């Protein structure tokens, strides 16, 4: 799924078969452990990794909301109904809550909540109208959140939406009474319907679907919930791939690059760490024109970068702590202008964000809600050579490690000549400089060493009597020189 704004891809969601998001799923789980020191417990829900439940998310009828201890509320073996707030990511399991919420087209029903919440994206008059309607709706002791999509919705539409959510909650309770944990009680809608439910509103010009069956499902869903929007969904009838034609494939590939070019000639460099994501803004080729002052050129680059940074955060679905290193600006007015541009761009972002004003060093600190893996995490895996560190040990370092192993292997060894297998890169180093490193080792050990190249070996390892292609040796001017059989012309 992709969202295209003003002709540019702004967001992408990818779901691989068998690896869909569990956010919104509800389980009857079993408490595996209670950690008093963390005021949390780990819950087995049947998806491999145990989920994490903090004491603040332990909510149920009759449970006080005042300050409490996790050990007083849960014990190992207890069965609880929980919902996923975040997908499992990395080594962490899903983030869970007992404050359940069931999302409909216009409303979100919170069985253990109270009161009425209205989307802040709606204007004041609409918020008052919707609040008046919701006050008259039967909430069965729960709370209601009115979504942005409810703008213009009638009282009957809201009542119908809430009635269906009440029926769903009743079905979940009945199933929970019949099964033992861990068991899945409710699974969130699949990606296509979830996107339509959460995003499609009057501001969306059209929805293009390239699969006839999905098109039929989406239109059927809208005819039941928002008939006025059903005609905005059309089946792709163009040539080739829909995603390729809309530029989505190119946008997805671009997320694998650290560097993002800016139209002015500058660039962004995006680096991920365990603790945070760091974005560096570079002026690059943008040096201004004519008599343009340096401060003005820098400010224009930063303003352009602010908008592109937000696009990249949405496109790559980057969450957590984010630090943006804008180019230093002397004028406080310019720093405020860049912060405003950043906040204006973030207004389009559906994820919750918090931004700290730009510092005198030109740094902006912010956080962005992260509930699932982004495009990059889904499409990639850690490099088997560097383990995801982004660098590899140099051949010289491997050769030094191998040399130490060779000296240990041959220390006190019987015989005057020994075959030793090493990685080809190590052999190249030991044979370099007219074979001086190898000759020095032979002199220290008092033996002759015949190197054998074995590409299957770990670069920094060595073993006696390898099975690779042996090196040929000859003496020249009292110094040993080693060459492979191929180099010696023996084929």
Short mmCIF file of C-alpha atoms in Angstrom, two decimals:
data_model
loop_
_atom_site.label_atom_id
_atom_site.label_comp_id
_atom_site.label_asym_id
_atom_site.label_seq_id
_atom_site.Cartn_x
_atom_site.Cartn_y
_atom_site.Cartn_z
CA UNK A 1 0.00 0.00 0.00
CA UNK A 2 1.25 3.47 -0.80
CA UNK A 3 0.02 7.00 -0.15
CA UNK A 4 0.83 9.52 -2.89
CA UNK A 5 0.64 13.22 -1.97
CA UNK A 6 1.17 15.94 -4.58
CA UNK A 7 2.59 13.39 -7.00
CA UNK A 8 5.21 12.03 -4.55
CA UNK A 9 5.10 8.82 -2.52
CA UNK A 10 4.69 9.80 1.15
CA UNK A 11 4.07 6.46 2.89
CA UNK A 12 4.51 2.79 2.08
CA UNK A 13 3.28 -0.29 3.92
CA UNK A 14 4.57 -3.75 3.09
CA UNK A 15 3.12 -6.98 4.44
CA UNK A 16 4.78 -10.30 3.63
CA UNK A 17 2.80 -13.53 3.55
CA UNK A 18 2.63 -15.07 7.02
CA UNK A 19 4.29 -12.02 8.62
CA UNK A 20 1.42 -9.60 9.04
CA UNK A 21 1.16 -7.04 11.82
CA UNK A 22 -0.45 -8.15 15.08
CA UNK A 23 -1.26 -4.62 16.26
CA UNK A 24 -4.90 -4.61 17.35
CA UNK A 25 -5.08 -8.38 17.86
CA UNK A 26 -6.69 -9.52 21.12
CA UNK A 27 -5.70 -12.68 22.98
CA UNK A 28 -6.50 -14.53 26.12
CA UNK A 29 -2.94 -14.75 27.39
CA UNK A 30 -1.19 -16.43 30.29
CA UNK A 31 1.18 -14.66 32.68
CA UNK A 32 4.62 -16.27 32.33
CA UNK A 33 6.53 -14.08 34.77
CA UNK A 34 6.06 -11.02 36.97
CA UNK A 35 9.03 -8.67 37.33
CA UNK A 36 8.52 -6.49 40.39
CA UNK A 37 11.69 -4.50 39.66
CA UNK A 38 10.33 -3.44 36.26
CA UNK A 39 6.69 -3.21 37.39
CA UNK A 40 5.80 -5.37 34.39
CA UNK A 41 4.97 -8.91 33.39
CA UNK A 42 5.58 -11.09 30.37
CA UNK A 43 2.50 -12.66 28.81
CA UNK A 44 2.43 -15.72 26.59
CA UNK A 45 -0.01 -15.12 23.72
CA UNK A 46 1.10 -17.84 21.30
CA UNK A 47 3.18 -15.89 18.76
CA UNK A 48 6.65 -17.06 19.78
CA UNK A 49 7.99 -14.19 21.86
CA UNK A 50 6.19 -13.33 25.07
CA UNK A 51 4.51 -9.93 25.12
CA UNK A 52 5.38 -7.13 27.55
CA UNK A 53 2.66 -5.72 29.84
CA UNK A 54 3.49 -2.72 32.05
CA UNK A 55 1.60 -2.09 35.26
CA UNK A 56 0.12 1.12 33.81
CA UNK A 57 -1.57 -0.98 31.11
CA UNK A 58 -3.26 -3.34 33.58
CA UNK A 59 -6.85 -2.14 33.31
CA UNK A 60 -10.09 -3.99 34.03
CA UNK A 61 -13.40 -3.57 35.77
CA UNK A 62 -12.90 -3.25 39.50
CA UNK A 63 -9.14 -2.61 39.26
CA UNK A 64 -8.28 0.78 40.81
CA UNK A 65 -6.37 3.25 38.63
CA UNK A 66 -4.40 4.75 41.49
CA UNK A 67 -0.73 3.88 41.96
CA UNK A 68 -0.38 0.11 42.38
CA UNK A 69 2.21 -2.68 42.23
CA UNK A 70 2.32 -5.30 39.48
CA UNK A 71 2.84 -8.05 42.08
CA UNK A 72 -0.48 -7.14 43.70
CA UNK A 73 -2.36 -7.40 40.41
CA UNK A 74 -0.91 -10.40 38.59
CA UNK A 75 0.83 -13.65 39.39
CA UNK A 76 2.34 -16.40 37.25
CA UNK A 77 -0.33 -18.56 35.61
CA UNK A 78 -3.06 -15.91 35.61
CA UNK A 79 -5.10 -15.61 32.42
CA UNK A 80 -5.71 -12.09 31.11
CA UNK A 81 -7.26 -10.53 28.01
CA UNK A 82 -4.67 -8.35 26.28
CA UNK A 83 -4.29 -6.42 23.02
CA UNK A 84 -1.14 -5.64 21.02
CA UNK A 85 -0.06 -2.00 20.91
CA UNK A 86 3.22 -2.64 19.07
CA UNK A 87 4.51 -5.46 16.91
CA UNK A 88 7.46 -7.58 18.07
CA UNK A 89 10.61 -5.80 16.89
CA UNK A 90 14.15 -7.10 17.07
CA UNK A 91 14.63 -9.00 20.31
CA UNK A 92 11.55 -7.44 21.93
CA UNK A 93 8.14 -9.05 22.05
CA UNK A 94 4.85 -7.28 21.37
CA UNK A 95 3.86 -4.40 23.67
CA UNK A 96 0.54 -5.33 25.27
CA UNK A 97 -2.25 -3.55 27.10
CA UNK A 98 -5.39 -4.58 28.94
CA UNK A 99 -7.05 -1.28 27.95
CA UNK A 100 -8.76 -2.80 24.92
CA UNK A 101 -10.01 -0.72 22.00
CA UNK A 102 -12.13 -1.82 19.04
CA UNK A 103 -11.94 0.38 15.95
CA UNK A 104 -14.89 0.97 13.65
CA UNK A 105 -15.29 3.27 10.66
CA UNK A 106 -16.22 6.34 12.72
CA UNK A 107 -15.73 5.33 16.35
CA UNK A 108 -13.33 3.46 18.60
CA UNK A 109 -15.05 1.61 21.46
CA UNK A 110 -13.05 1.26 24.70
CA UNK A 111 -14.81 -1.41 26.85
CA UNK A 112 -12.94 -0.52 30.07
CA UNK A 113 -12.77 3.21 29.39
CA UNK A 114 -15.05 6.10 30.17
CA UNK A 115 -16.01 9.43 28.67
CA UNK A 116 -15.94 10.67 25.09
CA UNK A 117 -12.81 11.65 23.17
CA UNK A 118 -12.91 13.57 19.88
CA UNK A 119 -10.19 13.70 17.24
CA UNK A 120 -8.20 16.94 17.52
CA UNK A 121 -7.98 17.12 13.73
CA UNK A 122 -11.64 18.16 13.58
CA UNK A 123 -12.70 21.80 13.89
CA UNK A 124 -14.41 23.03 17.05
CA UNK A 125 -17.96 23.17 15.63
CA UNK A 126 -17.76 19.59 14.37
CA UNK A 127 -16.27 18.41 17.64
CA UNK A 128 -19.22 19.93 19.57
CA UNK A 129 -21.76 18.37 17.19
CA UNK A 130 -20.22 14.91 17.45
CA UNK A 131 -19.89 15.13 21.22
CA UNK A 132 -23.60 15.95 21.55
CA UNK A 133 -24.50 12.94 19.41
CA UNK A 134 -22.21 10.56 21.32
CA UNK A 135 -23.63 11.62 24.69
CA UNK A 136 -26.90 10.00 23.63
CA UNK A 137 -25.33 6.73 22.42
CA UNK A 138 -25.48 3.55 24.59
CA UNK A 139 -21.87 2.81 25.53
CA UNK A 140 -22.62 -0.11 27.87
CA UNK A 141 -20.33 1.33 30.53
CA UNK A 142 -17.38 1.87 28.20
CA UNK A 143 -15.76 4.86 26.54
CA UNK A 144 -15.90 6.16 22.98
CA UNK A 145 -13.31 7.89 20.80
CA UNK A 146 -14.59 9.70 17.71
CA UNK A 147 -12.27 9.37 14.72
CA UNK A 148 -11.41 12.00 12.12
CA UNK A 149 -13.38 9.96 9.57
CA UNK A 150 -16.57 10.80 11.51
CA UNK A 151 -16.59 14.35 10.12
CA UNK A 152 -20.08 14.89 8.68
CA UNK A 153 -21.38 11.51 9.87
CA UNK A 154 -25.02 11.41 10.97
CA UNK A 155 -26.32 10.24 14.35
CA UNK A 156 -27.67 7.04 12.77
CA UNK A 157 -24.31 6.23 11.19
CA UNK A 158 -22.52 6.68 14.52
CA UNK A 159 -25.15 4.60 16.33
CA UNK A 160 -24.84 1.81 13.75
CA UNK A 161 -21.05 1.85 14.07
CA UNK A 162 -21.19 1.65 17.87
CA UNK A 163 -23.81 -1.12 17.77
CA UNK A 164 -21.55 -3.30 15.62
CA UNK A 165 -18.62 -2.68 18.00
CA UNK A 166 -20.77 -3.63 20.99
CA UNK A 167 -21.73 -6.88 19.27
CA UNK A 168 -18.05 -7.55 18.52
CA UNK A 169 -17.10 -6.99 22.16
CA UNK A 170 -19.88 -9.35 23.27
CA UNK A 171 -18.55 -12.05 20.91
CA UNK A 172 -15.00 -11.58 22.24
CA UNK A 173 -16.18 -11.97 25.85
CA UNK A 174 -18.14 -15.11 25.01
CA UNK A 175 -15.16 -16.68 23.26
CA UNK A 176 -12.86 -15.74 26.14
CA UNK A 177 -15.14 -17.63 28.54
CA UNK A 178 -14.85 -20.81 26.45
CA UNK A 179 -11.12 -21.05 25.74
CA UNK A 180 -7.91 -21.33 27.73
CA UNK A 181 -4.90 -19.10 27.22
CA UNK A 182 -2.98 -18.56 25.13
CA UNK A 183 -5.71 -18.20 22.49
CA UNK A 184 -6.46 -15.60 19.82
CA UNK A 185 -9.82 -13.96 20.49
CA UNK A 186 -9.89 -11.32 17.74
CA UNK A 187 -7.67 -10.44 14.80
CA UNK A 188 -7.55 -6.97 13.30
CA UNK A 189 -8.80 -6.46 9.73
CA UNK A 190 -6.35 -7.34 6.95
CA UNK A 191 -4.12 -4.61 5.57
CA UNK A 192 -6.31 -3.56 2.65
CA UNK A 193 -9.49 -3.04 4.69
CA UNK A 194 -7.58 -1.57 7.62
CA UNK A 195 -6.03 1.07 5.36
CA UNK A 196 -9.42 1.95 3.88
CA UNK A 197 -11.02 2.14 7.32
CA UNK A 198 -8.26 4.29 8.84
CA UNK A 199 -7.26 6.59 5.98
CA UNK A 200 -10.00 6.98 3.38
CA UNK A 201 -11.94 10.20 3.85
CA UNK A 202 -13.03 13.26 1.88
CA UNK A 203 -9.43 14.43 1.45
CA UNK A 204 -8.50 11.34 -0.60
CA UNK A 205 -9.06 11.84 -4.35
CA UNK A 206 -9.05 8.18 -5.35
CA UNK A 207 -8.04 4.66 -4.37
CA UNK A 208 -6.47 2.49 -7.08
CA UNK A 209 -6.49 -1.29 -6.61
CA UNK A 210 -4.71 -3.73 -8.95
CA UNK A 211 -6.51 -6.90 -7.83
CA UNK A 212 -10.14 -7.53 -8.83
CA UNK A 213 -10.94 -9.56 -5.73
CA UNK A 214 -9.52 -6.94 -3.37
CA UNK A 215 -11.33 -4.23 -5.30
CA UNK A 216 -14.63 -6.04 -4.79
CA UNK A 217 -13.96 -6.49 -1.04
CA UNK A 218 -13.07 -2.83 -0.54
CA UNK A 219 -16.09 -1.54 -2.47
CA UNK A 220 -18.38 -3.92 -0.55
CA UNK A 221 -16.96 -2.69 2.76
CA UNK A 222 -17.49 0.96 1.80
CA UNK A 223 -21.05 0.38 0.58
CA UNK A 224 -21.86 -0.85 4.10
CA UNK A 225 -19.98 1.88 5.98
CA UNK A 226 -19.50 4.95 3.73
CA UNK A 227 -21.46 4.60 0.47
CA UNK A 228 -20.53 8.13 -0.61
CA UNK A 229 -16.86 7.10 -0.87
CA UNK A 230 -17.33 3.85 -2.78
CA UNK A 231 -17.11 5.53 -6.19
CA UNK A 232 -13.61 6.80 -5.39
CA UNK A 233 -12.24 3.27 -5.60
CA UNK A 234 -11.30 2.07 -9.08
CA UNK A 235 -9.66 -1.01 -10.53
CA UNK A 236 -6.29 -0.46 -12.22
CA UNK A 237 -6.60 -0.94 -15.97
CA UNK A 238 -3.22 0.39 -17.06
CA UNK A 239 -0.33 -1.51 -18.61
CA UNK A 240 2.31 -3.07 -16.42
CA UNK A 241 2.64 -2.79 -12.67
CA UNK A 242 0.51 -0.30 -10.72
CA UNK A 243 3.28 0.34 -8.20
CA UNK A 244 5.88 0.84 -10.91
CA UNK A 245 3.65 3.25 -12.81
CA UNK A 246 2.99 5.33 -9.69
CA UNK A 247 6.68 5.51 -8.75
CA UNK A 248 6.23 3.40 -5.64
CA UNK A 249 8.85 0.78 -6.55
CA UNK A 250 11.49 3.49 -7.01
CA UNK A 251 10.51 5.05 -3.66
CA UNK A 252 10.81 1.69 -1.92
CA UNK A 253 14.27 1.11 -3.38
CA UNK A 254 15.34 4.59 -2.29
CA UNK A 255 14.71 3.71 1.38
CA UNK A 256 17.72 1.37 1.26
CA UNK A 257 20.09 4.29 0.67
CA UNK A 258 21.66 6.39 3.44
CA UNK A 259 21.84 9.49 1.25
CA UNK A 260 18.75 11.36 0.07
CA UNK A 261 19.32 14.12 -2.54
CA UNK A 262 17.56 17.48 -2.22
CA UNK A 263 16.33 19.42 -5.24
CA UNK A 264 18.59 22.38 -4.38
CA UNK A 265 21.73 20.25 -4.58
CA UNK A 266 21.99 19.50 -0.87
CA UNK A 267 21.37 16.11 0.72
CA UNK A 268 20.27 14.23 3.81
CA UNK A 269 22.30 11.40 5.36
CA UNK A 270 20.22 9.06 7.52
CA UNK A 271 21.94 6.72 9.97
CA UNK A 272 20.21 4.27 12.31
CA UNK A 273 21.65 3.29 15.68
CA UNK A 274 20.34 1.14 18.49
CA UNK A 275 19.31 4.20 20.49
CA UNK A 276 18.17 6.68 17.85
CA UNK A 277 18.10 7.75 14.22
CA UNK A 278 20.39 10.63 13.22
CA UNK A 279 19.70 12.80 10.16
CA UNK A 280 22.48 15.07 8.89
CA UNK A 281 21.65 17.96 6.53
CA UNK A 282 24.38 18.86 4.03
CA UNK A 283 24.41 21.88 1.70
CA UNK A 284 26.31 19.94 -0.98
CA UNK A 285 26.25 21.77 -4.31
CA UNK A 286 23.82 24.42 -3.08
CA UNK A 287 26.06 27.50 -2.87
CA UNK A 288 23.44 30.14 -3.66
CA UNK A 289 23.25 32.51 -6.61
CA UNK A 290 24.67 35.94 -7.32
CA UNK A 291 24.93 38.09 -4.23
CA UNK A 292 22.96 35.70 -2.01
CA UNK A 293 24.12 35.81 1.60
CA UNK A 294 25.42 32.59 3.16
CA UNK A 295 22.78 32.70 5.92
CA UNK A 296 19.99 32.92 3.33
CA UNK A 297 21.40 29.97 1.36
CA UNK A 298 21.70 27.88 4.51
CA UNK A 299 18.17 28.75 5.61
CA UNK A 300 16.67 27.79 2.24
CA UNK A 301 18.51 24.46 2.37
CA UNK A 302 17.26 23.81 5.90
CA UNK A 303 13.66 24.70 4.98
CA UNK A 304 13.77 22.27 2.07
CA UNK A 305 15.41 19.65 4.28
CA UNK A 306 12.73 20.00 6.99
CA UNK A 307 9.99 18.95 4.58
CA UNK A 308 12.05 16.11 3.10
CA UNK A 309 13.05 14.81 6.53
CA UNK A 310 9.39 14.33 7.48
CA UNK A 311 8.71 12.62 4.15
CA UNK A 312 11.58 10.23 4.79
CA UNK A 313 10.41 9.51 8.34
CA UNK A 314 6.99 8.58 7.00
CA UNK A 315 8.31 6.71 3.97
CA UNK A 316 10.75 4.63 6.02
CA UNK A 317 8.42 4.51 9.06
CA UNK A 318 11.22 5.59 11.38
CA UNK A 319 10.24 5.78 15.04
CA UNK A 320 11.76 6.34 18.45
CA UNK A 321 14.24 9.14 19.18
CA UNK A 322 15.30 11.16 16.13
CA UNK A 323 18.01 13.84 16.05
CA UNK A 324 18.20 16.16 13.02
CA UNK A 325 21.44 18.09 12.50
CA UNK A 326 20.46 21.12 10.46
CA UNK A 327 23.14 23.41 9.06
CA UNK A 328 24.06 26.04 11.67
CA UNK A 329 22.09 29.30 11.43
CA UNK A 330 23.08 32.48 13.26
CA UNK A 331 19.69 34.20 13.17
CA UNK A 332 17.14 32.98 15.75
CA UNK A 333 14.34 34.03 13.37
CA UNK A 334 15.62 31.57 10.77
CA UNK A 335 15.83 28.80 13.36
CA UNK A 336 12.18 29.43 14.28
CA UNK A 337 11.22 29.35 10.59
CA UNK A 338 12.85 25.94 10.16
CA UNK A 339 11.13 24.58 13.28
CA UNK A 340 7.77 25.84 11.94
CA UNK A 341 8.38 24.20 8.57
CA UNK A 342 9.15 20.93 10.34
CA UNK A 343 5.98 21.12 12.45
CA UNK A 344 3.85 22.03 9.41
CA UNK A 345 5.15 18.97 7.57
CA UNK A 346 4.53 16.75 10.62
CA UNK A 347 0.88 17.85 10.64
CA UNK A 348 0.35 15.42 7.75
CA UNK A 349 1.87 12.54 9.71
CA UNK A 350 -0.65 10.18 11.30
CA UNK A 351 1.91 8.94 13.85
CA UNK A 352 2.24 10.81 17.13
CA UNK A 353 5.28 13.07 17.29
CA UNK A 354 6.90 15.43 19.78
CA UNK A 355 9.44 18.06 18.70
CA UNK A 356 11.87 20.08 20.82
CA UNK A 357 12.81 23.52 19.49
CA UNK A 358 16.00 23.76 17.46
CA UNK A 359 19.07 24.23 19.66
CA UNK A 360 21.85 26.82 19.20
CA UNK A 361 23.91 23.99 17.70
CA UNK A 362 21.31 23.49 14.98
CA UNK A 363 20.02 20.21 16.43
CA UNK A 364 16.35 19.21 16.58
CA UNK A 365 15.36 16.42 18.94
CA UNK A 366 12.05 14.67 18.38
CA UNK A 367 10.24 11.42 18.96
CA UNK A 368 7.92 9.56 16.62
CA UNK A 369 5.55 6.74 17.47
CA UNK A 370 6.76 3.39 16.20
CA UNK A 371 4.36 0.43 16.28
CA UNK A 372 5.79 -1.92 13.64
CA UNK A 373 8.83 -2.58 11.48
CA UNK A 374 9.42 -0.15 8.64
CA UNK A 375 10.06 -0.88 4.97
CA UNK A 376 13.80 -1.18 5.46
CA UNK A 377 13.52 -3.70 8.31
CA UNK A 378 11.07 -5.84 6.35
CA UNK A 379 13.15 -5.85 3.16
CA UNK A 380 16.60 -6.45 4.65
CA UNK A 381 18.51 -8.70 6.99
CA UNK A 382 21.76 -8.30 8.91
CA UNK A 383 24.88 -8.76 6.79
CA UNK A 384 26.37 -12.21 7.56
CA UNK A 385 29.89 -10.81 7.24
CA UNK A 386 29.68 -7.73 9.47
CA UNK A 387 26.64 -8.76 11.55
CA UNK A 388 24.90 -5.50 10.78
CA UNK A 389 27.74 -3.35 12.12
CA UNK A 390 28.43 -1.74 8.74
CA UNK A 391 32.15 -2.53 8.63
CA UNK A 392 34.42 -5.57 8.19
CA UNK A 393 37.83 -6.42 9.61
CA UNK A 394 40.66 -5.56 7.20
CA UNK A 395 42.71 -8.32 5.46
CA UNK A 396 45.83 -7.19 7.37
CA UNK A 397 44.06 -7.66 10.72
CA UNK A 398 42.88 -11.12 9.62
CA UNK A 399 46.43 -11.95 8.54
CA UNK A 400 47.84 -10.96 11.93
CA UNK A 401 45.26 -13.17 13.67
CA UNK A 402 46.08 -16.06 11.32
CA UNK A 403 49.82 -15.58 11.87
CA UNK A 404 49.33 -15.89 15.62
CA UNK A 405 47.42 -19.12 15.10
CA UNK A 406 50.11 -20.49 12.79
CA UNK A 407 52.79 -19.75 15.41
CA UNK A 408 50.72 -21.60 18.03
CA UNK A 409 50.13 -24.55 15.72
CA UNK A 410 53.81 -24.91 14.79
CA UNK A 411 55.37 -24.10 18.14
CA UNK A 412 57.41 -27.20 19.04
CA UNK A 413 56.07 -29.10 16.00
CA UNK A 414 58.11 -32.07 14.72
CA UNK A 415 59.59 -31.93 11.21
CA UNK A 416 61.17 -29.24 9.07
CA UNK A 417 58.32 -28.64 6.61
CA UNK A 418 54.62 -28.10 7.19
CA UNK A 419 51.58 -27.34 5.02
CA UNK A 420 49.26 -24.69 6.48
CA UNK A 421 45.86 -23.78 5.03
CA UNK A 422 44.73 -20.15 5.22
CA UNK A 423 42.23 -17.87 3.50
CA UNK A 424 43.52 -16.46 0.14
CA UNK A 425 43.54 -12.89 1.51
CA UNK A 426 45.79 -14.01 4.36
CA UNK A 427 48.08 -15.82 1.94
CA UNK A 428 48.38 -12.64 -0.16
CA UNK A 429 49.47 -10.67 2.89
CA UNK A 430 51.99 -13.28 4.09
CA UNK A 431 53.47 -13.52 0.59
CA UNK A 432 53.61 -9.76 0.14
CA UNK A 433 56.79 -7.68 0.29
CA UNK A 434 58.72 -10.52 -1.41
CA UNK A 435 57.46 -12.96 1.20
CA UNK A 436 59.06 -11.10 4.09
CA UNK A 437 56.25 -11.79 6.65
CA UNK A 438 56.33 -15.51 5.89
CA UNK A 439 60.12 -15.65 5.88
CA UNK A 440 60.29 -13.94 9.27
CA UNK A 441 57.84 -16.46 10.72
CA UNK A 442 59.81 -19.37 9.25
CA UNK A 443 63.03 -18.02 10.73
CA UNK A 444 61.47 -17.58 14.18
CA UNK A 445 59.98 -21.09 14.16
CA UNK A 446 62.87 -22.84 12.39
CA UNK A 447 60.58 -24.56 9.86
CA UNK A 448 59.57 -24.28 6.20
CA UNK A 449 55.89 -23.39 5.64
CA UNK A 450 53.96 -24.31 2.49
CA UNK A 451 50.83 -22.15 2.33
CA UNK A 452 47.62 -23.62 0.96
CA UNK A 453 44.75 -21.34 -0.10
CA UNK A 454 41.28 -22.34 1.08
CA UNK A 455 38.49 -19.81 0.31
CA UNK A 456 36.06 -21.70 2.56
CA UNK A 457 38.04 -20.88 5.69
CA UNK A 458 37.30 -18.01 8.03
CA UNK A 459 39.72 -15.18 7.10
CA UNK A 460 41.48 -15.05 10.45
CA UNK A 461 41.91 -18.81 10.95
CA UNK A 462 44.62 -21.35 10.04
CA UNK A 463 44.94 -25.14 10.10
CA UNK A 464 47.64 -27.72 9.46
CA UNK A 465 47.52 -29.90 6.35
CA UNK A 466 44.77 -28.05 4.42
CA UNK A 467 43.14 -29.41 1.27
CA UNK A 468 43.40 -26.27 -0.86
CA UNK A 469 45.81 -25.40 -3.68
CA UNK A 470 49.36 -25.36 -2.21
CA UNK A 471 51.77 -22.54 -2.87
CA UNK A 472 55.07 -23.06 -4.69
CA UNK A 473 58.17 -21.76 -3.01
CA UNK A 474 61.62 -20.89 -4.24
CA UNK A 475 64.63 -19.29 -2.66
CA UNK A 476 65.94 -16.03 -4.09
CA UNK A 477 68.98 -14.33 -2.62
CA UNK A 478 68.58 -16.08 0.71
CA UNK A 479 65.00 -14.78 1.16
CA UNK A 480 61.96 -17.00 0.74
CA UNK A 481 59.38 -16.11 -1.90
CA UNK A 482 55.98 -17.79 -2.20
CA UNK A 483 53.74 -17.97 -5.26
CA UNK A 484 50.62 -19.97 -6.01
CA UNK A 485 50.73 -22.81 -8.51
CA UNK A 486 48.86 -20.63 -11.01
CA UNK A 487 51.39 -17.82 -10.59
CA UNK A 488 54.24 -20.27 -11.14
CA UNK A 489 52.72 -21.46 -14.40
CA UNK A 490 51.85 -24.93 -13.14
CA UNK A 491 48.12 -24.34 -13.69
#
